[in-house]
Amino acid sequence: MSEPFLSVQNLVVEYHVHGGSVRAVNDVSFTADRGSTLAIVGESGCGKSTVAKALMRLLQPAGGKILLDGTDLASLPESRLRPLRHKFQMVFQDPYGSLDPHLSAQDIVAEPLKLRGVRSKTERSKEAARLIDRVGLPSSALDRRPAEFSGGQRQRIGIARALASRPQLLVCDEATSALDVSVQAQVLELLREIQADTGITYVFISHNLGVVQEISDHVLVMRRGEVVENGTTSQVLTRPQADYTRRLRRAALDPATMHGIKPRHVVSSLALKTPA
Ligand SMILES: Nc1ncnc2c1ncn2[C@@H]1O[C@H](COP(=O)(O)OP(=O)(O)OP(=O)(O)O)[C@@H](O)[C@H]1O
Ligand SMILES: [Mg+2]
């Protein structure tokens, strides 16, 4: 049997605060096959973003392994990690903070191409223009700066920038949560098309179980830094085993408590479909 593309084993992540340490992620294990989408769900503070940052090695895990295509990212020193970083990229909730306000969209997307070793500026500009077109923005977007775009457009620039590295793994941390439902649906569609074209693997973090149902093959449910449930999307969302997942699901079905999506924006395509 071939190894899964991503295999996280017994991951432990701690934050150092006030001279002590807080364990935010405790003994978390999961796998994802190449070309698949794994969603991570769970209440605020359960450790989803901490897992994401550990996968990106923006945080050094205190224990466990992160095997990406057989290489343990958790144990590599930064010098050996750097040449591999293009393989794993992340899209954040609000790319505004992470997009340089002084650069044009074209330059923002061209930046990672330098790291990929594209030496010629003309080539970089051409490739950036291709990527900006790929994420559905017009060529008039090329010269504009982040402040001149809507939230959905900025998210597309964030995705184009992540794609410039030709990643094999893309972690989307609440990447569509700030967008209204129709724009969210367009960005999800874009992510799906890109996956169909490139075989990229997604780890998709979301509060919104309707979105999770739309996009993911497998779902990992976290609570207080630990995994409480892990299975195929239909297993976890329609036949949850853990009480906690059942509660999350009930909360998701109740528009009044739906996270990340305003009740008036709930439309049938993204509302959680109840089993027949
Ligand atoms: N930089 C930090 N220093 C100390 N503790 C932190 C830090 N970042 C996160 N934590 C703590 O780690 C735990 C997990 O946080 P994390 O951001 O991973 O949660 P999350 O599941 O992404 O939540 P949300 O859904 O609100 O984004 C929380 O208890 C949080 O307070
Ligand atoms: Mg988070």
XYZ file of C-alpha atoms and ligand atoms in Angstrom:
308
model
C 0.000 0.000 0.000
C 1.355 3.430 -0.841
C 1.947 5.949 1.921
C -0.532 8.838 2.248
C 0.787 12.113 0.831
C 0.404 13.855 4.181
C 0.715 11.920 7.412
C 0.622 13.761 10.724
C 1.532 11.542 13.621
C 1.079 12.358 17.303
C 1.548 16.085 16.745
C 2.091 18.173 19.888
C 2.337 21.975 19.769
C 2.929 24.213 22.761
C 2.952 27.972 23.185
C 5.351 29.501 25.656
C 3.591 32.076 27.776
C 4.460 33.749 31.072
C 7.434 31.506 31.686
C 5.290 28.384 31.270
C 3.848 26.518 28.321
C 0.335 25.870 27.073
C -0.330 22.732 25.067
C -2.612 23.864 22.220
C -2.392 20.643 20.191
C -2.073 17.278 21.890
C -1.364 14.003 20.137
C -3.119 14.851 16.869
C -2.830 12.325 14.038
C -4.394 12.294 10.577
C -3.588 11.553 6.957
C -4.574 12.972 3.585
C -4.165 11.355 0.185
C -2.737 13.281 -2.717
C -5.413 15.278 -4.506
C -7.887 15.028 -1.633
C -9.361 17.619 0.712
C -9.289 17.188 4.466
C -11.379 19.603 6.499
C -10.561 20.463 10.090
C -13.508 21.654 12.159
C -14.108 22.422 15.814
C -15.043 25.276 18.089
C -13.008 28.454 18.396
C -9.735 27.866 20.242
C -9.647 24.090 19.667
C -6.304 24.286 17.874
C -7.123 24.342 14.142
C -4.891 27.290 13.233
C -2.160 25.909 15.459
C -2.205 22.674 13.438
C -2.131 24.754 10.229
C 0.858 26.793 11.385
C 2.678 23.644 12.478
C 2.063 22.110 9.017
C 3.608 25.247 7.479
C 6.392 25.045 10.047
C 5.574 28.583 11.135
C 5.607 26.915 14.553
C 8.065 24.285 15.729
C 6.141 21.252 17.031
C 7.058 20.016 20.514
C 6.510 16.446 19.369
C 5.295 14.178 16.608
C 5.871 13.917 12.892
C 4.606 15.780 9.832
C 5.404 13.526 6.911
C 4.889 15.275 3.577
C 5.563 12.894 0.729
C 7.713 10.905 3.150
C 9.812 13.826 4.491
C 9.358 14.717 8.149
C 8.892 18.504 8.153
C 8.723 18.564 11.964
C 12.340 17.507 12.381
C 14.035 19.520 9.624
C 16.137 22.567 10.493
C 15.118 25.787 8.692
C 18.080 25.532 6.290
C 16.808 22.190 4.963
C 13.184 23.294 5.108
C 13.689 26.422 2.970
C 14.130 24.622 -0.365
C 10.974 22.611 0.383
C 8.763 25.515 1.456
C 7.352 26.077 -2.024
C 5.676 22.649 -1.720
C 3.387 23.739 1.113
C 1.581 27.031 1.191
C -1.213 28.631 3.146
C -4.090 30.972 2.384
C -5.228 33.037 5.334
C -8.661 34.283 6.380
C -7.928 37.891 5.551
C -5.171 38.122 3.002
C -5.240 41.907 3.358
C -2.894 41.797 6.310
C -0.521 39.498 4.449
C -0.541 41.342 1.098
C 2.067 44.105 0.854
C -0.040 47.296 0.472
C 2.661 49.002 -1.626
C 2.921 46.325 -4.296
C 0.694 45.807 -7.309
C -1.234 42.537 -7.585
C 1.147 41.441 -10.329
C 4.231 42.067 -8.167
C 2.640 40.314 -5.170
C 2.006 37.200 -7.228
C 5.426 37.451 -8.951
C 7.312 37.553 -5.623
C 7.268 33.797 -4.860
C 8.472 33.121 -8.410
C 11.874 34.507 -7.424
C 12.119 31.805 -4.758
C 11.071 29.272 -7.361
C 14.132 30.364 -9.329
C 12.419 32.210 -12.191
C 15.265 34.636 -12.910
C 13.867 36.807 -15.677
C 11.617 39.652 -14.538
C 9.671 39.451 -17.805
C 9.033 35.748 -17.222
C 7.907 36.437 -13.654
C 5.502 39.157 -14.793
C 4.125 36.902 -17.508
C 3.585 33.997 -15.110
C 1.983 36.335 -12.515
C -0.411 37.635 -15.188
C -1.287 34.042 -16.108
C -2.025 33.189 -12.462
C -4.123 36.313 -11.963
C -6.131 35.328 -15.007
C -6.362 31.755 -13.630
C -8.071 32.968 -10.452
C -10.618 34.875 -12.509
C -9.387 38.467 -12.193
C -9.271 40.767 -15.237
C -5.978 42.046 -16.652
C -6.917 45.503 -15.334
C -6.221 44.009 -11.854
C -2.503 43.614 -12.572
C -1.482 47.175 -11.685
C -3.838 47.680 -8.785
C -2.845 47.596 -5.109
C -4.523 45.487 -2.384
C -6.611 48.412 -1.041
C -8.306 48.726 -4.436
C -9.815 45.226 -4.308
C -12.863 43.724 -2.620
C -12.450 40.971 -0.011
C -13.221 38.234 -2.548
C -10.778 39.691 -5.071
C -8.052 39.927 -2.419
C -8.696 36.294 -1.540
C -8.163 35.423 -5.208
C -4.848 37.308 -5.165
C -3.891 35.371 -2.020
C -4.695 32.119 -3.822
C -2.780 33.217 -6.957
C 0.230 34.075 -4.787
C 0.064 30.695 -3.037
C -0.233 28.920 -6.408
C 2.814 30.754 -7.769
C 4.967 28.433 -5.661
C 3.320 25.417 -7.330
C 2.477 23.909 -3.960
C 1.500 20.282 -3.538
C -0.249 21.076 -0.269
C -2.400 24.142 0.309
C -3.730 24.889 3.773
C -6.736 27.221 3.708
C -7.375 28.615 7.188
C -10.879 30.105 7.150
C -9.955 31.255 3.654
C -13.535 31.872 2.588
C -15.103 32.777 5.940
C -14.992 36.536 5.491
C -16.717 36.361 2.119
C -20.425 36.552 1.475
C -22.068 33.366 0.321
C -22.037 33.898 -3.446
C -18.384 35.004 -3.478
C -17.549 32.139 -1.136
C -19.169 29.696 -3.566
C -17.089 31.146 -6.447
C -13.841 30.797 -4.496
C -14.731 27.201 -3.517
C -15.435 26.448 -7.173
C -12.058 27.937 -8.103
C -10.300 25.784 -5.483
C -12.074 22.699 -6.838
C -11.079 23.490 -10.438
C -7.472 24.009 -9.394
C -7.521 20.660 -7.600
C -8.943 18.928 -10.660
C -6.215 20.525 -12.841
C -3.217 20.033 -10.576
C -3.959 17.219 -8.114
C -3.152 19.561 -5.239
C -4.005 18.420 -1.692
C -6.022 20.745 0.546
C -6.306 21.045 4.284
C -9.369 23.204 4.646
C -10.158 24.812 7.984
C -13.648 26.169 8.426
C -16.295 26.876 11.014
C -18.934 26.350 8.393
C -20.080 22.740 8.089
C -22.052 23.581 4.930
C -18.829 24.661 3.240
C -17.019 21.619 4.639
C -19.668 19.360 3.177
C -19.234 21.053 -0.211
C -15.465 20.846 -0.436
C -14.004 18.027 1.637
C -13.514 14.282 1.299
C -12.573 13.725 4.937
C -13.279 15.637 8.125
C -11.220 15.847 11.293
C -13.107 17.134 14.323
C -11.000 18.750 17.030
C -11.820 19.750 20.567
C -9.465 21.269 23.128
C -6.389 20.409 21.108
C -7.342 16.797 20.465
C -9.035 14.790 17.734
C -12.513 13.644 18.695
C -13.574 12.250 15.337
C -12.063 11.531 11.940
C -13.751 9.987 8.922
C -15.190 10.549 5.486
C -17.268 13.709 5.142
C -20.524 11.801 4.846
C -19.685 9.632 7.875
C -18.772 12.558 10.076
C -21.460 14.987 8.977
C -24.412 12.658 8.550
C -23.610 9.893 11.046
C -21.394 11.561 13.660
C -20.093 9.187 16.333
C -18.911 11.683 18.917
C -21.401 13.655 21.032
C -19.315 16.732 20.395
C -19.680 16.383 16.596
C -23.431 15.935 17.014
C -23.527 19.184 18.982
C -21.453 21.023 16.361
C -23.790 19.731 13.730
C -26.889 20.825 15.613
C -25.365 24.275 16.046
C -24.606 24.401 12.306
C -28.187 23.502 11.433
C -29.464 26.297 13.637
C -29.037 29.498 11.591
C -29.006 31.570 14.763
C -25.767 29.943 15.904
C -24.156 29.429 12.528
C -20.563 30.578 12.596
C -18.868 32.717 10.018
C -22.009 33.231 7.996
C -24.799 35.625 8.724
C -28.267 34.026 8.885
C -29.640 36.292 6.153
C -26.898 35.001 3.848
C -27.778 31.355 4.278
C -28.735 29.950 0.907
C -29.676 26.385 0.170
C -26.521 25.548 -1.804
C -24.295 26.137 1.183
C -26.617 25.285 4.049
C -25.845 21.904 5.554
C -27.889 19.316 3.742
C -29.735 17.046 6.126
C -29.731 13.342 5.305
C -32.879 12.127 3.588
N 0.455 32.889 20.054
C -0.179 32.237 21.037
N 0.267 32.259 22.301
C -0.371 31.583 23.277
N -1.473 30.840 23.095
C -1.983 30.781 21.861
C -1.367 31.469 20.762
N -2.085 31.235 19.641
C -3.107 30.426 20.027
N -3.043 30.157 21.350
C -3.967 29.300 22.110
O -3.956 28.005 21.548
C -5.276 27.467 21.480
C -5.615 27.099 20.050
O -5.674 28.298 19.276
P -5.952 28.278 17.712
O -5.719 29.636 17.203
O -5.172 27.170 17.107
O -7.505 27.907 17.695
P -8.500 27.803 16.446
O -9.129 26.456 16.511
O -7.809 28.176 15.199
O -9.608 28.897 16.837
P -10.474 29.881 15.867
O -11.572 29.005 15.312
O -10.999 30.906 16.797
O -9.574 30.429 14.807
C -6.193 28.504 22.092
O -6.401 28.165 23.422
C -5.407 29.784 21.982
O -5.722 30.667 23.016
Mg -8.022 29.776 13.814
